[in-house]
mmCIF file of the C-alpha atoms, coordinates in Angstrom:
data_MODEL
# 
_entry.id   MODEL 
# 
loop_
_atom_site.group_PDB 
_atom_site.id 
_atom_site.type_symbol 
_atom_site.label_atom_id 
_atom_site.label_alt_id 
_atom_site.label_comp_id 
_atom_site.label_asym_id 
_atom_site.label_entity_id 
_atom_site.label_seq_id 
_atom_site.pdbx_PDB_ins_code 
_atom_site.Cartn_x 
_atom_site.Cartn_y 
_atom_site.Cartn_z 
_atom_site.occupancy 
_atom_site.B_iso_or_equiv 
_atom_site.pdbx_formal_charge 
_atom_site.auth_seq_id 
_atom_site.auth_comp_id 
_atom_site.auth_asym_id 
_atom_site.auth_atom_id 
_atom_site.pdbx_PDB_model_num 
ATOM 1  C CA . UNK A 1 1  ? -14.899 5.575   -1.669  1.00 0.00 ? 1  UNK A CA 1 
ATOM 2  C CA . UNK A 1 2  ? -12.813 6.306   1.453   1.00 0.00 ? 2  UNK A CA 1 
ATOM 3  C CA . UNK A 1 3  ? -11.331 2.791   2.115   1.00 0.00 ? 3  UNK A CA 1 
ATOM 4  C CA . UNK A 1 4  ? -8.524  1.839   -0.087  1.00 0.00 ? 4  UNK A CA 1 
ATOM 5  C CA . UNK A 1 5  ? -7.851  -2.033  -1.116  1.00 0.00 ? 5  UNK A CA 1 
ATOM 6  C CA . UNK A 1 6  ? -5.019  -3.996  -3.085  1.00 0.00 ? 6  UNK A CA 1 
ATOM 7  C CA . UNK A 1 7  ? -6.646  -4.332  -6.915  1.00 0.00 ? 7  UNK A CA 1 
ATOM 8  C CA . UNK A 1 8  ? -7.740  -7.225  -8.524  1.00 0.00 ? 8  UNK A CA 1 
ATOM 9  C CA . UNK A 1 9  ? -5.196  -9.448  -8.973  1.00 0.00 ? 9  UNK A CA 1 
ATOM 10 C CA . UNK A 1 10 ? -2.481  -8.041  -6.755  1.00 0.00 ? 10 UNK A CA 1 
ATOM 11 C CA . UNK A 1 11 ? -0.489  -9.568  -4.231  1.00 0.00 ? 11 UNK A CA 1 
ATOM 12 C CA . UNK A 1 12 ? 2.311   -8.045  -1.973  1.00 0.00 ? 12 UNK A CA 1 
ATOM 13 C CA . UNK A 1 13 ? 4.733   -10.542 -1.049  1.00 0.00 ? 13 UNK A CA 1 
ATOM 14 C CA . UNK A 1 14 ? 8.096   -10.701 0.428   1.00 0.00 ? 14 UNK A CA 1 
ATOM 15 C CA . UNK A 1 15 ? 10.676  -11.686 -2.527  1.00 0.00 ? 15 UNK A CA 1 
ATOM 16 C CA . UNK A 1 16 ? 13.279  -13.857 -0.973  1.00 0.00 ? 16 UNK A CA 1 
ATOM 17 C CA . UNK A 1 17 ? 15.430  -13.823 -3.811  1.00 0.00 ? 17 UNK A CA 1 
ATOM 18 C CA . UNK A 1 18 ? 15.443  -10.100 -3.650  1.00 0.00 ? 18 UNK A CA 1 
ATOM 19 C CA . UNK A 1 19 ? 14.932  -9.869  0.200   1.00 0.00 ? 19 UNK A CA 1 
ATOM 20 C CA . UNK A 1 20 ? 12.523  -7.549  0.326   1.00 0.00 ? 20 UNK A CA 1 
ATOM 21 C CA . UNK A 1 21 ? 8.167   -6.975  -0.662  1.00 0.00 ? 21 UNK A CA 1 
ATOM 22 C CA . UNK A 1 22 ? 7.023   -6.884  -3.903  1.00 0.00 ? 22 UNK A CA 1 
ATOM 23 C CA . UNK A 1 23 ? 4.017   -6.159  -5.642  1.00 0.00 ? 23 UNK A CA 1 
ATOM 24 C CA . UNK A 1 24 ? 2.364   -8.531  -7.999  1.00 0.00 ? 24 UNK A CA 1 
ATOM 25 C CA . UNK A 1 25 ? -0.025  -7.024  -10.632 1.00 0.00 ? 25 UNK A CA 1 
ATOM 26 C CA . UNK A 1 26 ? -1.415  -7.625  -13.818 1.00 0.00 ? 26 UNK A CA 1 
ATOM 27 C CA . UNK A 1 27 ? 1.212   -5.293  -15.298 1.00 0.00 ? 27 UNK A CA 1 
ATOM 28 C CA . UNK A 1 28 ? 4.044   -6.803  -13.699 1.00 0.00 ? 28 UNK A CA 1 
ATOM 29 C CA . UNK A 1 29 ? 6.077   -6.314  -10.246 1.00 0.00 ? 29 UNK A CA 1 
ATOM 30 C CA . UNK A 1 30 ? 6.608   -3.328  -8.427  1.00 0.00 ? 30 UNK A CA 1 
ATOM 31 C CA . UNK A 1 31 ? 9.334   -2.936  -5.748  1.00 0.00 ? 31 UNK A CA 1 
ATOM 32 C CA . UNK A 1 32 ? 7.771   -0.742  -3.209  1.00 0.00 ? 32 UNK A CA 1 
ATOM 33 C CA . UNK A 1 33 ? 10.297  1.585   -0.877  1.00 0.00 ? 33 UNK A CA 1 
ATOM 34 C CA . UNK A 1 34 ? 9.382   0.613   3.096   1.00 0.00 ? 34 UNK A CA 1 
ATOM 35 C CA . UNK A 1 35 ? 7.091   3.764   3.145   1.00 0.00 ? 35 UNK A CA 1 
ATOM 36 C CA . UNK A 1 36 ? 4.740   2.096   0.726   1.00 0.00 ? 36 UNK A CA 1 
ATOM 37 C CA . UNK A 1 37 ? 4.745   -1.287  2.215   1.00 0.00 ? 37 UNK A CA 1 
ATOM 38 C CA . UNK A 1 38 ? 3.734   -0.260  5.627   1.00 0.00 ? 38 UNK A CA 1 
ATOM 39 C CA . UNK A 1 39 ? 0.637   1.648   3.709   1.00 0.00 ? 39 UNK A CA 1 
ATOM 40 C CA . UNK A 1 40 ? -0.229  -1.712  1.389   1.00 0.00 ? 40 UNK A CA 1 
ATOM 41 C CA . UNK A 1 41 ? 0.264   -3.730  4.171   1.00 0.00 ? 41 UNK A CA 1 
ATOM 42 C CA . UNK A 1 42 ? -3.390  -1.964  6.048   1.00 0.00 ? 42 UNK A CA 1 
ATOM 43 C CA . UNK A 1 43 ? -5.484  -1.585  2.577   1.00 0.00 ? 43 UNK A CA 1 
ATOM 44 C CA . UNK A 1 44 ? -7.772  -4.084  3.840   1.00 0.00 ? 44 UNK A CA 1 
ATOM 45 C CA . UNK A 1 45 ? -10.978 -2.580  2.515   1.00 0.00 ? 45 UNK A CA 1 
ATOM 46 C CA . UNK A 1 46 ? -12.257 -1.783  5.566   1.00 0.00 ? 46 UNK A CA 1 
ATOM 47 C CA . UNK A 1 47 ? -9.486  0.697   7.389   1.00 0.00 ? 47 UNK A CA 1 
ATOM 48 C CA . UNK A 1 48 ? -9.740  4.335   6.294   1.00 0.00 ? 48 UNK A CA 1 
ATOM 49 C CA . UNK A 1 49 ? -6.906  6.356   5.118   1.00 0.00 ? 49 UNK A CA 1 
ATOM 50 C CA . UNK A 1 50 ? -7.195  8.561   8.448   1.00 0.00 ? 50 UNK A CA 1 
ATOM 51 C CA . UNK A 1 51 ? -7.273  4.765   10.217  1.00 0.00 ? 51 UNK A CA 1 
ATOM 52 C CA . UNK A 1 52 ? -4.175  4.094   8.234   1.00 0.00 ? 52 UNK A CA 1 
ATOM 53 C CA . UNK A 1 53 ? -2.364  7.241   8.916   1.00 0.00 ? 53 UNK A CA 1 
ATOM 54 C CA . UNK A 1 54 ? -3.237  6.750   12.742  1.00 0.00 ? 54 UNK A CA 1 
ATOM 55 C CA . UNK A 1 55 ? -1.816  3.002   12.832  1.00 0.00 ? 55 UNK A CA 1 
ATOM 56 C CA . UNK A 1 56 ? 1.100   3.919   11.096  1.00 0.00 ? 56 UNK A CA 1 
ATOM 57 C CA . UNK A 1 57 ? 1.745   7.321   13.250  1.00 0.00 ? 57 UNK A CA 1 
ATOM 58 C CA . UNK A 1 58 ? 1.360   4.615   16.523  1.00 0.00 ? 58 UNK A CA 1 
ATOM 59 C CA . UNK A 1 59 ? 4.512   3.278   14.949  1.00 0.00 ? 59 UNK A CA 1 
ATOM 60 C CA . UNK A 1 60 ? 6.139   6.312   13.145  1.00 0.00 ? 60 UNK A CA 1 
ATOM 61 C CA . UNK A 1 61 ? 7.015   9.599   14.108  1.00 0.00 ? 61 UNK A CA 1 
ATOM 62 C CA . UNK A 1 62 ? 5.670   12.422  11.907  1.00 0.00 ? 62 UNK A CA 1 
ATOM 63 C CA . UNK A 1 63 ? 3.199   10.225  9.834   1.00 0.00 ? 63 UNK A CA 1 
ATOM 64 C CA . UNK A 1 64 ? 0.402   12.713  8.105   1.00 0.00 ? 64 UNK A CA 1 
ATOM 65 C CA . UNK A 1 65 ? -2.711  11.806  6.594   1.00 0.00 ? 65 UNK A CA 1 
ATOM 66 C CA . UNK A 1 66 ? -1.840  13.899  3.505   1.00 0.00 ? 66 UNK A CA 1 
ATOM 67 C CA . UNK A 1 67 ? 1.342   12.086  2.925   1.00 0.00 ? 67 UNK A CA 1 
ATOM 68 C CA . UNK A 1 68 ? -0.743  8.474   3.433   1.00 0.00 ? 68 UNK A CA 1 
ATOM 69 C CA . UNK A 1 69 ? -2.837  9.890   0.542   1.00 0.00 ? 69 UNK A CA 1 
ATOM 70 C CA . UNK A 1 70 ? -0.172  10.940  -1.827  1.00 0.00 ? 70 UNK A CA 1 
ATOM 71 C CA . UNK A 1 71 ? 1.256   7.182   -1.321  1.00 0.00 ? 71 UNK A CA 1 
ATOM 72 C CA . UNK A 1 72 ? -2.418  6.055   -2.224  1.00 0.00 ? 72 UNK A CA 1 
ATOM 73 C CA . UNK A 1 73 ? -2.837  8.022   -5.103  1.00 0.00 ? 73 UNK A CA 1 
ATOM 74 C CA . UNK A 1 74 ? 0.790   6.852   -6.553  1.00 0.00 ? 74 UNK A CA 1 
ATOM 75 C CA . UNK A 1 75 ? -0.285  3.292   -6.035  1.00 0.00 ? 75 UNK A CA 1 
ATOM 76 C CA . UNK A 1 76 ? -3.901  3.907   -7.472  1.00 0.00 ? 76 UNK A CA 1 
ATOM 77 C CA . UNK A 1 77 ? -2.359  5.508   -10.296 1.00 0.00 ? 77 UNK A CA 1 
ATOM 78 C CA . UNK A 1 78 ? -0.075  2.195   -10.991 1.00 0.00 ? 78 UNK A CA 1 
ATOM 79 C CA . UNK A 1 79 ? -3.429  0.037   -10.415 1.00 0.00 ? 79 UNK A CA 1 
ATOM 80 C CA . UNK A 1 80 ? -1.816  -1.744  -7.355  1.00 0.00 ? 80 UNK A CA 1 
ATOM 81 C CA . UNK A 1 81 ? -5.001  0.215   -5.230  1.00 0.00 ? 81 UNK A CA 1 
ATOM 82 C CA . UNK A 1 82 ? -8.551  0.475   -5.844  1.00 0.00 ? 82 UNK A CA 1 
ATOM 83 C CA . UNK A 1 83 ? -11.117 2.458   -3.758  1.00 0.00 ? 83 UNK A CA 1 
ATOM 84 C CA . UNK A 1 84 ? -14.469 1.100   -1.992  1.00 0.00 ? 84 UNK A CA 1 
# 
């Protein structure tokens, strides 16, 4: 279980009214920061945490796998991400 995917009933969308991404999930609406959005966009159930960190590292300087893991842990606690 090292491949994150959005939880059941969870969707990441761009909310035009708020002019930002939001996560719709059974418990409500979450407004993630830019870092979390970048991570969530790569949570497809086939990409590992290491691969997510590498992909983000190609776009942004200073990305660490441990930091990506921390973001994913927080999202897991909120029920936004599950692991397969």
